Tab-separated table of C-alpha atoms and ligand atoms in Angstrom:
chain	number	residue	atom	x	y	z
A	1	MET	CA	60.762	147.494	100.467
A	2	ILE	CA	60.633	144.604	98.028
A	3	GLN	CA	60.700	146.020	94.278
A	4	SER	CA	58.397	144.724	91.837
A	5	ILE	CA	59.919	142.531	88.865
A	6	ASP	CA	59.315	145.618	86.526
A	7	ASP	CA	61.287	147.711	88.748
A	8	ILE	CA	64.054	145.445	88.998
A	9	ARG	CA	64.122	144.819	85.149
A	10	ALA	CA	64.240	148.656	84.714
A	11	ASP	CA	67.467	148.667	86.648
A	12	PHE	CA	69.365	146.611	84.011
A	13	PRO	CA	69.570	148.505	80.674
A	14	ILE	CA	70.827	145.468	78.709
A	15	LEU	CA	67.459	143.804	79.474
A	16	HIS	CA	65.859	146.176	77.075
A	17	ARG	CA	67.776	145.586	73.971
A	18	LYS	CA	67.012	143.079	71.071
A	19	VAL	CA	68.858	140.293	69.926
A	20	LYS	CA	68.183	139.189	66.300
A	21	GLY	CA	65.195	141.183	66.349
A	22	HIS	CA	63.695	139.636	69.514
A	23	PRO	CA	63.677	141.014	73.213
A	24	LEU	CA	66.744	139.503	74.890
A	25	VAL	CA	65.835	136.625	77.133
A	26	TYR	CA	68.926	136.143	79.233
A	27	LEU	CA	69.267	132.774	80.926
A	28	ASP	CA	73.057	132.488	81.306
A	29	ASN	CA	73.362	133.984	84.631
A	30	ALA	CA	75.597	131.356	86.155
A	31	ALA	CA	78.329	132.298	83.518
A	32	THR	CA	77.893	136.074	84.297
A	33	THR	CA	75.142	138.266	85.451
A	34	GLN	CA	73.867	141.497	83.850
A	35	LYS	CA	74.628	144.681	85.498
A	36	PRO	CA	72.300	147.102	87.000
A	37	LYS	CA	72.694	150.853	86.244
A	38	ALA	CA	74.004	151.646	89.772
A	39	VAL	CA	77.091	149.674	88.916
A	40	ILE	CA	77.502	151.017	85.325
A	41	ASP	CA	77.273	154.491	86.856
A	42	ALA	CA	79.839	153.862	89.651
A	43	LEU	CA	82.212	152.890	86.980
A	44	THR	CA	81.498	155.996	84.901
A	45	TYR	CA	81.619	158.166	87.978
A	46	TYR	CA	85.122	156.777	88.835
A	47	TYR	CA	86.636	157.390	85.530
A	48	THR	CA	84.972	160.739	85.274
A	49	ASN	CA	85.831	162.068	88.596
A	50	THR	CA	88.259	160.232	90.844
A	51	ASN	CA	90.472	158.283	88.538
A	52	ALA	CA	93.864	158.065	90.277
A	53	ASN	CA	96.112	155.226	91.614
A	54	VAL	CA	95.281	154.114	95.038
A	55	HIS	CA	97.170	153.893	98.333
A	56	ARG	CA	100.422	156.019	97.167
A	57	GLY	CA	99.150	159.458	96.156
A	58	ILE	CA	98.642	162.199	98.708
A	59	HIS	CA	96.598	164.407	96.045
A	60	SER	CA	92.906	164.651	96.556
A	61	LEU	CA	92.101	162.319	93.593
A	62	ALA	CA	94.391	159.530	95.162
A	63	GLU	CA	92.827	160.023	98.550
A	64	GLU	CA	89.157	159.955	97.019
A	65	ALA	CA	89.975	156.832	95.021
A	66	THR	CA	91.628	154.915	97.840
A	67	ALA	CA	88.742	155.706	99.924
A	68	ASP	CA	86.152	154.314	97.595
A	69	PHE	CA	88.398	151.415	96.879
A	70	GLU	CA	88.898	150.411	100.575
A	71	ALA	CA	85.017	151.088	101.264
A	72	THR	CA	84.482	148.092	98.936
A	73	ARG	CA	86.541	146.059	101.308
A	74	ASP	CA	84.207	146.884	104.138
A	75	THR	CA	81.127	146.106	102.076
A	76	VAL	CA	82.541	142.776	101.324
A	77	LYS	CA	83.455	142.143	104.916
A	78	GLU	CA	79.632	142.669	105.616
A	79	PHE	CA	78.404	140.566	102.819
A	80	ILE	CA	80.482	137.484	103.828
A	81	ASN	CA	80.383	138.389	107.649
A	82	SER	CA	84.300	137.963	108.139
A	83	ALA	CA	85.596	139.015	111.351
A	84	HIS	CA	88.351	141.314	109.851
A	85	ARG	CA	88.439	143.627	106.968
A	86	GLU	CA	91.975	142.607	106.113
A	87	GLU	CA	90.692	138.940	105.811
A	88	VAL	CA	89.301	140.213	102.258
A	89	ILE	CA	91.844	139.936	99.574
A	90	PHE	CA	91.012	141.309	96.285
A	91	THR	CA	91.751	139.073	93.226
A	92	ARG	CA	90.740	138.837	89.582
A	93	GLY	CA	87.986	136.558	90.646
A	94	THR	CA	87.500	132.902	91.944
A	95	THR	CA	89.959	131.343	89.603
A	96	GLU	CA	92.807	133.561	90.763
A	97	SER	CA	91.583	133.172	94.649
A	98	ILE	CA	91.848	129.279	94.292
A	99	ASN	CA	95.453	129.673	92.517
A	100	LEU	CA	96.433	132.082	95.257
A	101	VAL	CA	95.818	129.501	98.023
A	102	ALA	CA	97.330	126.767	95.816
A	103	TYR	CA	100.406	128.593	95.055
A	104	THR	CA	101.139	129.972	98.656
A	105	TRP	CA	99.511	127.993	101.229
A	106	GLY	CA	99.646	124.883	99.113
A	107	ARG	CA	103.298	125.083	98.185
A	108	GLN	CA	104.100	125.748	101.971
A	109	ASN	CA	101.829	123.079	103.481
A	110	ILE	CA	101.716	120.299	101.025
A	111	LYS	CA	104.423	117.792	101.116
A	112	GLU	CA	105.011	114.545	99.324
A	113	GLY	CA	102.437	111.890	100.015
A	114	ASP	CA	99.993	114.286	101.343
A	115	GLU	CA	96.317	114.409	100.287
A	116	ILE	CA	93.782	116.964	98.894
A	117	ILE	CA	90.096	116.139	98.598
A	118	ILE	CA	87.848	117.768	95.971
A	119	SER	CA	84.281	116.497	94.846
A	120	ALA	CA	83.380	115.133	91.442
A	121	MET	CA	81.271	118.239	90.521
A	122	GLU	CA	84.100	120.771	90.764
A	123	HIS	CA	84.564	123.561	88.087
A	124	HIS	CA	87.992	123.247	86.438
A	125	SER	CA	89.322	126.160	88.420
A	126	ASN	CA	88.910	124.036	91.482
A	127	ILE	CA	90.521	120.893	90.115
A	128	VAL	CA	93.558	122.122	87.802
A	129	PRO	CA	95.381	124.322	90.485
A	130	TRP	CA	95.323	121.138	92.813
A	131	GLN	CA	96.434	118.823	90.052
A	132	ILE	CA	99.507	121.316	89.451
A	133	LEU	CA	100.199	121.350	92.999
A	134	CYS	CA	99.809	117.489	93.546
A	135	GLU	CA	102.153	116.905	90.461
A	136	GLU	CA	104.839	119.404	91.736
A	137	LYS	CA	104.658	117.883	95.350
A	138	ASN	CA	103.876	114.157	94.436
A	139	ALA	CA	100.973	114.572	96.497
A	140	LEU	CA	97.563	112.712	96.046
A	141	LEU	CA	94.345	114.303	94.599
A	142	LYS	CA	91.330	112.349	95.960
A	143	VAL	CA	87.659	112.780	94.739
A	144	ILE	CA	84.212	112.485	96.633
A	145	PRO	CA	81.958	110.579	94.322
A	146	ILE	CA	78.360	111.841	93.718
A	147	THR	CA	74.959	110.134	93.176
A	148	GLU	CA	72.922	110.101	89.874
A	149	HIS	CA	71.083	112.941	91.141
A	150	GLY	CA	74.219	114.921	91.408
A	151	GLU	CA	74.579	115.042	95.398
A	152	ILE	CA	77.785	114.228	97.075
A	153	ILE	CA	78.018	110.937	98.827
A	154	MET	CA	78.778	111.790	102.302
A	155	GLU	CA	79.555	108.099	103.491
A	156	GLU	CA	82.111	107.949	100.707
A	157	PHE	CA	83.620	111.519	101.695
A	158	ASP	CA	84.217	109.955	105.217
A	159	LYS	CA	86.030	107.155	103.814
A	160	LEU	CA	88.501	109.309	101.859
A	161	PHE	CA	90.169	110.882	105.186
A	162	SER	CA	93.384	109.666	106.288
A	163	PRO	CA	96.099	111.244	108.559
A	164	LYS	CA	97.622	112.734	105.240
A	165	THR	CA	94.532	114.820	104.531
A	166	LYS	CA	95.680	118.453	104.521
A	167	LEU	CA	92.992	120.215	102.400
A	168	VAL	CA	89.385	119.813	101.291
A	169	SER	CA	88.326	122.082	98.564
A	170	VAL	CA	84.745	121.899	97.378
A	171	VAL	CA	82.233	123.967	95.423
A	172	HIS	CA	79.190	125.237	97.465
A	173	VAL	CA	76.865	125.148	94.577
A	174	SER	CA	77.394	123.391	91.264
A	175	ASN	CA	77.443	125.672	88.211
A	176	ALA	CA	76.537	122.731	86.091
A	177	MET	CA	73.754	121.341	88.089
A	178	GLY	CA	72.789	123.752	90.760
A	179	THR	CA	73.329	121.465	93.637
A	180	ILE	CA	73.772	122.931	97.069
A	181	ASN	CA	76.434	121.010	98.832
A	182	PRO	CA	76.360	120.305	102.702
A	183	VAL	CA	79.436	122.466	103.298
A	184	GLU	CA	78.917	122.884	107.070
A	185	GLU	CA	79.131	119.120	107.610
A	186	ILE	CA	82.009	118.902	105.229
A	187	ILE	CA	83.881	121.687	106.880
A	188	ASN	CA	83.114	120.213	110.334
A	189	LYS	CA	84.415	116.611	109.312
A	190	SER	CA	87.505	118.121	107.832
A	191	HIS	CA	88.282	120.264	110.705
A	192	ALA	CA	87.954	117.053	113.069
A	193	VAL	CA	90.726	115.445	111.189
A	194	GLY	CA	92.993	118.713	111.079
A	195	ALA	CA	92.275	119.444	107.472
A	196	LYS	CA	91.817	122.947	106.061
A	197	VAL	CA	88.836	123.672	103.824
A	198	LEU	CA	88.375	126.175	100.782
A	199	ILE	CA	84.831	126.760	99.658
A	200	ASP	CA	84.394	127.794	96.065
A	201	GLY	CA	81.438	130.231	96.413
A	202	ALA	CA	81.504	131.401	92.819
A	203	GLN	CA	77.712	130.244	92.323
A	204	SER	CA	76.644	130.352	95.981
A	205	SER	CA	77.268	133.919	96.705
A	206	MET	CA	74.461	135.388	94.791
A	207	HIS	CA	71.784	132.831	95.903
A	208	LEU	CA	72.688	131.951	99.685
A	209	ASP	CA	73.449	134.158	102.560
A	210	ILE	CA	77.260	133.829	103.147
A	211	ASN	CA	78.585	133.836	106.649
A	212	VAL	CA	82.040	132.756	106.765
A	213	GLN	CA	82.290	132.841	110.499
A	214	LYS	CA	79.328	130.686	110.997
A	215	LEU	CA	80.687	128.281	108.010
A	216	ASN	CA	83.962	128.164	109.788
A	217	CYS	CA	85.607	127.543	106.498
A	218	ASP	CA	89.297	128.514	106.120
A	219	PHE	CA	89.136	130.045	102.713
A	220	PHE	CA	86.192	131.281	100.647
A	221	ALA	CA	86.311	132.413	96.959
A	222	CYS	CA	83.980	134.400	94.808
A	223	SER	CA	83.638	136.572	91.687
A	224	ALA	CA	82.097	139.886	91.573
A	225	HIS	CA	80.880	139.272	88.199
A	226	LYS	CA	78.377	136.658	89.158
A	227	LEU	CA	77.025	139.173	91.796
A	228	PHE	CA	75.819	141.831	89.264
A	229	GLY	CA	79.302	143.402	89.572
A	230	PRO	CA	82.133	143.844	86.921
A	231	THR	CA	84.536	141.102	85.567
A	232	GLY	CA	88.076	141.113	86.718
A	233	ILE	CA	87.354	141.676	90.367
A	234	GLY	CA	86.846	138.878	93.118
A	235	VAL	CA	87.504	138.070	96.544
A	236	LEU	CA	89.465	135.492	98.406
A	237	TYR	CA	88.646	135.251	102.184
A	238	GLY	CA	90.918	133.706	104.402
A	239	LYS	CA	91.197	133.409	108.273
A	240	LYS	CA	93.608	135.862	109.443
A	241	GLU	CA	96.116	133.810	111.268
A	242	ILE	CA	96.184	131.468	108.195
A	243	LEU	CA	96.788	134.453	105.718
A	244	GLU	CA	99.388	135.659	107.981
A	245	SER	CA	101.217	132.628	107.962
A	246	MET	CA	101.173	132.346	104.003
A	247	PRO	CA	104.125	133.714	101.781
A	248	PRO	CA	103.117	136.299	99.263
A	249	PHE	CA	101.727	135.342	95.786
A	250	HIS	CA	102.833	137.931	93.331
A	251	GLY	CA	105.894	140.219	94.290
A	252	GLY	CA	105.793	143.766	93.299
A	253	GLY	CA	104.723	147.303	94.351
A	254	GLU	CA	102.154	147.595	97.202
A	255	MET	CA	103.080	144.349	98.650
A	256	ILE	CA	106.368	145.444	100.472
A	257	LYS	CA	106.895	146.831	103.890
A	258	ASP	CA	110.503	147.519	103.150
A	259	CYS	CA	112.519	146.745	99.903
A	260	THR	CA	116.326	146.572	100.021
A	261	LEU	CA	118.517	144.716	97.521
A	262	PRO	CA	119.628	142.164	99.899
A	263	LYS	CA	116.180	141.795	101.555
A	264	THR	CA	112.453	142.453	101.262
A	265	THR	CA	109.870	142.492	104.067
A	266	TYR	CA	106.290	142.224	103.190
A	267	ALA	CA	103.375	144.432	103.906
A	268	ASP	CA	100.640	143.400	106.362
A	269	LEU	CA	97.339	141.905	105.414
A	270	PRO	CA	95.547	142.471	103.039
A	271	TYR	CA	98.149	144.223	100.966
A	272	LYS	CA	100.674	141.280	101.258
A	273	PHE	CA	98.532	139.668	98.645
A	274	GLU	CA	97.719	142.620	96.634
A	275	ALA	CA	100.913	143.374	94.536
A	276	GLY	CA	100.760	145.973	91.675
A	277	THR	CA	97.963	148.507	90.660
A	278	PRO	CA	94.842	146.937	91.548
A	279	ASN	CA	91.601	146.840	89.365
A	280	ILE	CA	90.379	150.117	91.022
A	281	GLY	CA	87.351	151.013	88.968
A	282	ASP	CA	85.844	147.720	88.836
A	283	THR	CA	86.476	147.166	92.741
A	284	ILE	CA	84.799	150.417	93.373
A	285	ALA	CA	81.836	149.429	91.284
A	286	PHE	CA	81.772	146.066	93.014
A	287	LYS	CA	80.525	147.884	96.018
A	288	ALA	CA	77.416	149.299	94.144
A	289	ALA	CA	76.621	145.672	93.156
A	290	LEU	CA	76.674	144.480	96.631
A	291	GLU	CA	74.566	147.165	97.595
A	292	TYR	CA	72.225	146.448	95.084
A	293	ILE	CA	71.830	142.879	96.125
A	294	GLN	CA	71.241	143.926	99.711
A	295	SER	CA	68.556	146.500	98.466
A	296	ILE	CA	66.486	143.691	96.927
A	297	GLY	CA	67.581	141.311	99.938
A	298	LYS	CA	68.897	137.879	99.389
A	299	ALA	CA	65.463	136.326	100.906
A	300	HIS	CA	63.492	137.810	97.898
A	301	ILE	CA	66.129	136.888	95.320
A	302	ARG	CA	65.899	133.149	96.424
A	303	LYS	CA	62.232	133.086	96.722
A	304	HIS	CA	61.756	134.594	93.130
A	305	GLU	CA	64.480	132.227	91.695
A	306	ASP	CA	62.939	129.176	93.434
A	307	GLU	CA	59.737	130.067	91.872
A	308	LEU	CA	61.303	130.245	88.438
A	309	LEU	CA	63.227	126.940	89.181
A	310	ARG	CA	59.978	125.049	90.189
A	311	TYR	CA	57.965	126.320	86.981
A	312	ALA	CA	60.872	125.717	84.668
A	313	THR	CA	61.447	122.292	86.032
A	314	GLU	CA	57.772	121.544	85.373
A	315	LYS	CA	57.632	122.947	82.006
A	316	LEU	CA	60.852	121.479	80.636
A	317	LEU	CA	59.991	117.763	81.840
A	318	GLN	CA	56.831	118.168	79.556
A	319	ILE	CA	59.117	118.074	76.686
A	320	ASN	CA	59.538	114.728	75.080
A	321	GLY	CA	62.954	113.297	75.525
A	322	LEU	CA	64.436	115.935	77.829
A	323	LYS	CA	66.214	114.735	80.769
A	324	ILE	CA	67.426	116.963	83.521
A	325	ILE	CA	71.014	116.599	84.705
A	326	GLY	CA	71.202	117.357	88.387
A	327	THR	CA	68.180	116.792	90.388
A	328	ALA	CA	69.464	117.349	93.989
A	329	ARG	CA	66.939	117.804	96.669
A	330	ASN	CA	68.648	121.061	97.519
A	331	LYS	CA	69.179	123.219	94.394
A	332	ILE	CA	69.449	126.881	93.303
A	333	SER	CA	68.026	128.023	89.949
A	334	VAL	CA	70.256	126.261	87.372
A	335	ILE	CA	68.659	123.630	85.119
A	336	SER	CA	70.985	121.685	82.982
A	337	PHE	CA	69.480	119.199	80.591
A	338	VAL	CA	69.956	116.910	77.499
A	339	ILE	CA	67.447	116.023	74.745
A	340	ASN	CA	67.622	112.747	73.052
A	341	GLY	CA	68.997	112.928	69.600
A	342	VAL	CA	69.675	116.714	69.497
A	343	HIS	CA	73.199	118.353	69.922
A	344	PRO	CA	73.188	120.934	72.640
A	345	GLN	CA	75.041	123.377	70.556
A	346	ASP	CA	72.473	123.144	67.676
A	347	VAL	CA	69.839	124.060	70.246
A	348	GLY	CA	71.738	127.015	71.527
A	349	ILE	CA	72.100	128.441	68.031
A	350	LEU	CA	68.513	128.049	67.338
A	351	LEU	CA	67.591	129.525	70.601
A	352	ASP	CA	69.904	132.350	70.084
A	353	ASN	CA	68.128	133.151	66.841
A	354	LYS	CA	65.122	133.901	68.883
A	355	GLY	CA	66.985	136.111	71.383
A	356	ILE	CA	67.342	133.469	74.134
A	357	ALA	CA	70.722	133.053	75.585
A	358	ILE	CA	71.445	129.832	77.446
A	359	ARG	CA	74.947	127.988	77.759
A	360	THR	CA	75.706	124.874	76.007
A	361	GLY	CA	78.852	122.729	76.610
A	362	HIS	CA	80.628	121.160	79.403
A	363	HIS	CA	80.345	124.205	81.616
A	364	CYS	CA	83.993	123.884	82.612
A	365	ALA	CA	83.144	120.816	84.504
A	366	GLN	CA	84.430	118.034	82.229
A	367	PRO	CA	84.865	115.173	84.778
A	368	LEU	CA	81.277	115.875	85.760
A	369	MET	CA	80.267	115.302	82.187
A	370	ASP	CA	82.299	112.070	82.062
A	371	PHE	CA	80.273	110.897	85.045
A	372	TYR	CA	77.089	111.449	83.256
A	373	GLU	CA	78.737	109.923	79.948
A	374	ILE	CA	77.683	113.036	78.077
A	375	PRO	CA	79.866	115.603	76.065
A	376	GLY	CA	77.597	118.634	77.533
A	377	THR	CA	74.289	119.936	78.294
A	378	MET	CA	72.192	122.751	77.739
A	379	ARG	CA	71.962	125.122	80.655
A	380	ALA	CA	69.409	127.806	81.675
A	381	SER	CA	70.257	129.550	84.798
A	382	PHE	CA	68.052	132.216	86.395
A	383	ALA	CA	68.411	135.551	88.222
A	384	VAL	CA	66.082	137.845	90.032
A	385	TYR	CA	65.208	139.824	86.882
A	386	ASN	CA	63.997	136.697	84.868
A	387	THR	CA	60.356	136.142	84.526
A	388	ILE	CA	57.742	133.396	84.046
A	389	GLU	CA	57.214	134.779	80.380
A	390	GLU	CA	60.741	134.225	79.468
A	391	ILE	CA	60.483	130.677	80.624
A	392	ASP	CA	57.539	130.180	78.457
A	393	LYS	CA	59.635	131.618	75.572
A	394	LEU	CA	62.473	129.090	76.261
A	395	THR	CA	60.063	126.246	76.495
A	396	GLU	CA	58.585	127.204	73.207
A	397	GLY	CA	62.035	127.887	71.572
A	398	LEU	CA	63.045	124.439	72.819
A	399	GLN	CA	60.000	122.798	71.264
A	400	LYS	CA	60.453	124.581	67.726
A	401	ALA	CA	64.189	123.719	67.788
A	402	ILE	CA	63.673	120.041	68.468
A	403	LYS	CA	61.084	119.955	65.586
A	404	LEU	CA	63.699	121.496	63.277
A	405	LEU	CA	66.471	119.318	64.370
A	406	LEU	CA	64.693	115.857	64.674
B	501	7TS	N1	83.844	127.878	90.315
B	501	7TS	C1	82.530	127.798	89.906
B	501	7TS	C2	81.558	126.987	90.716
B	501	7TS	C3	82.198	128.535	88.748
B	501	7TS	O1	80.785	128.414	88.481
B	501	7TS	C4	83.074	129.396	88.083
B	501	7TS	C5	82.570	130.122	86.940
B	501	7TS	C6	84.442	129.541	88.578
B	501	7TS	C7	84.725	128.896	89.728
B	501	7TS	C8	85.183	130.271	87.856
B	501	7TS	O2	85.024	131.694	88.277
B	501	7TS	P1	85.774	132.980	87.513
B	501	7TS	O3	84.821	134.236	87.768
B	501	7TS	O4	87.099	132.906	87.935
B	501	7TS	O5	85.786	132.531	85.930
B	501	7TS	N2	81.388	129.434	86.030
B	501	7TS	C9	81.119	129.583	84.786
B	501	7TS	C10	80.123	129.083	84.285
B	501	7TS	O6	79.446	128.239	84.760
B	501	7TS	N3	79.965	129.512	83.130
B	501	7TS	O7	81.016	130.468	82.683
B	501	7TS	C11	81.542	130.611	83.839
């Protein structure tokens, strides 16, 4: 049953607080989403009832904590439709997932002269790990150009391939513009030349159905905190045979099969990549977040967010001097914009005075800002709990801010 917007909003306690005397209007969901009560309760339950270290104790608390922790892995497996539960590796988030691949698969497979392809709209976390690797290995980082609308130019992508192409790592949905990239086509083309593909799913996992088997990507990375879950927990999906061939990332407890002073053998998947005590409470609460999303349904989430995007685009374009950055045909509910003569940060502060939270700046996508020759944008990003009234408040707040600043 589809819940009403009021029911959904009632599930998020923070939406009922005031900021600077005004009801909170939270439009910074691409940075992090708010948490439903089910997630907060799961965290409280864990620390109140089952707190123990996982995988090593034989006492009841350790068994319960381990069962709850591992149950999240099964829920993630369903959420992304991976073939095997051991293909789901828990990390701190998208950033750590990408670094894991760069430091393990990358170090093992990238040789001098090899080539890695990314796009011009990547988040820094899908740029810097590859720059570090390329510098270390004397490899080459190539970049797929984009159009003024913020869409990947596929014909230019085709031209970047060479026999040295080993990896293509692209964002599924741009955090700064909302563009949905044609990742299926990118994956097929990359596989045709024998390259592996990593998909940065930090922004896509909330809005689109994720089916890693259908996508046929080699790696997929996402973060719980953008999925109504806690910070500090995320996922790296990798195809089993690839993960098995990779050396470990961190060494320590949990990731060994046998440790002697002359030699250590490593644990099977997924534990080979999960050294040390994991983020147990947040992992357990992540399950509640995914179940919450499933209870609303991705189709309903997308439909509601699309309505907000359409309405907001129409309203914002009525503001004099406002230009939307990122006008791809295929978009999710992110609107980045600049306004003639006003600095994004000044607008952000004035909106905050009215309780309206947007993000301003380069959004960790500085090369993209360079492409548009701007220092940054204002960005409103919507979630299923946002309303048309909140967009009206944003528009009104922007108009007042412009009057004050111009
Ligand atoms: N990739 C994309 C596309 C992102 O949007 C982000 C975070 C990351 C990677 C990194 O994720 P993390 O969970 O490891 O930090 N994006 C944003 C943003 O747009 N505003 O704040 C964080």
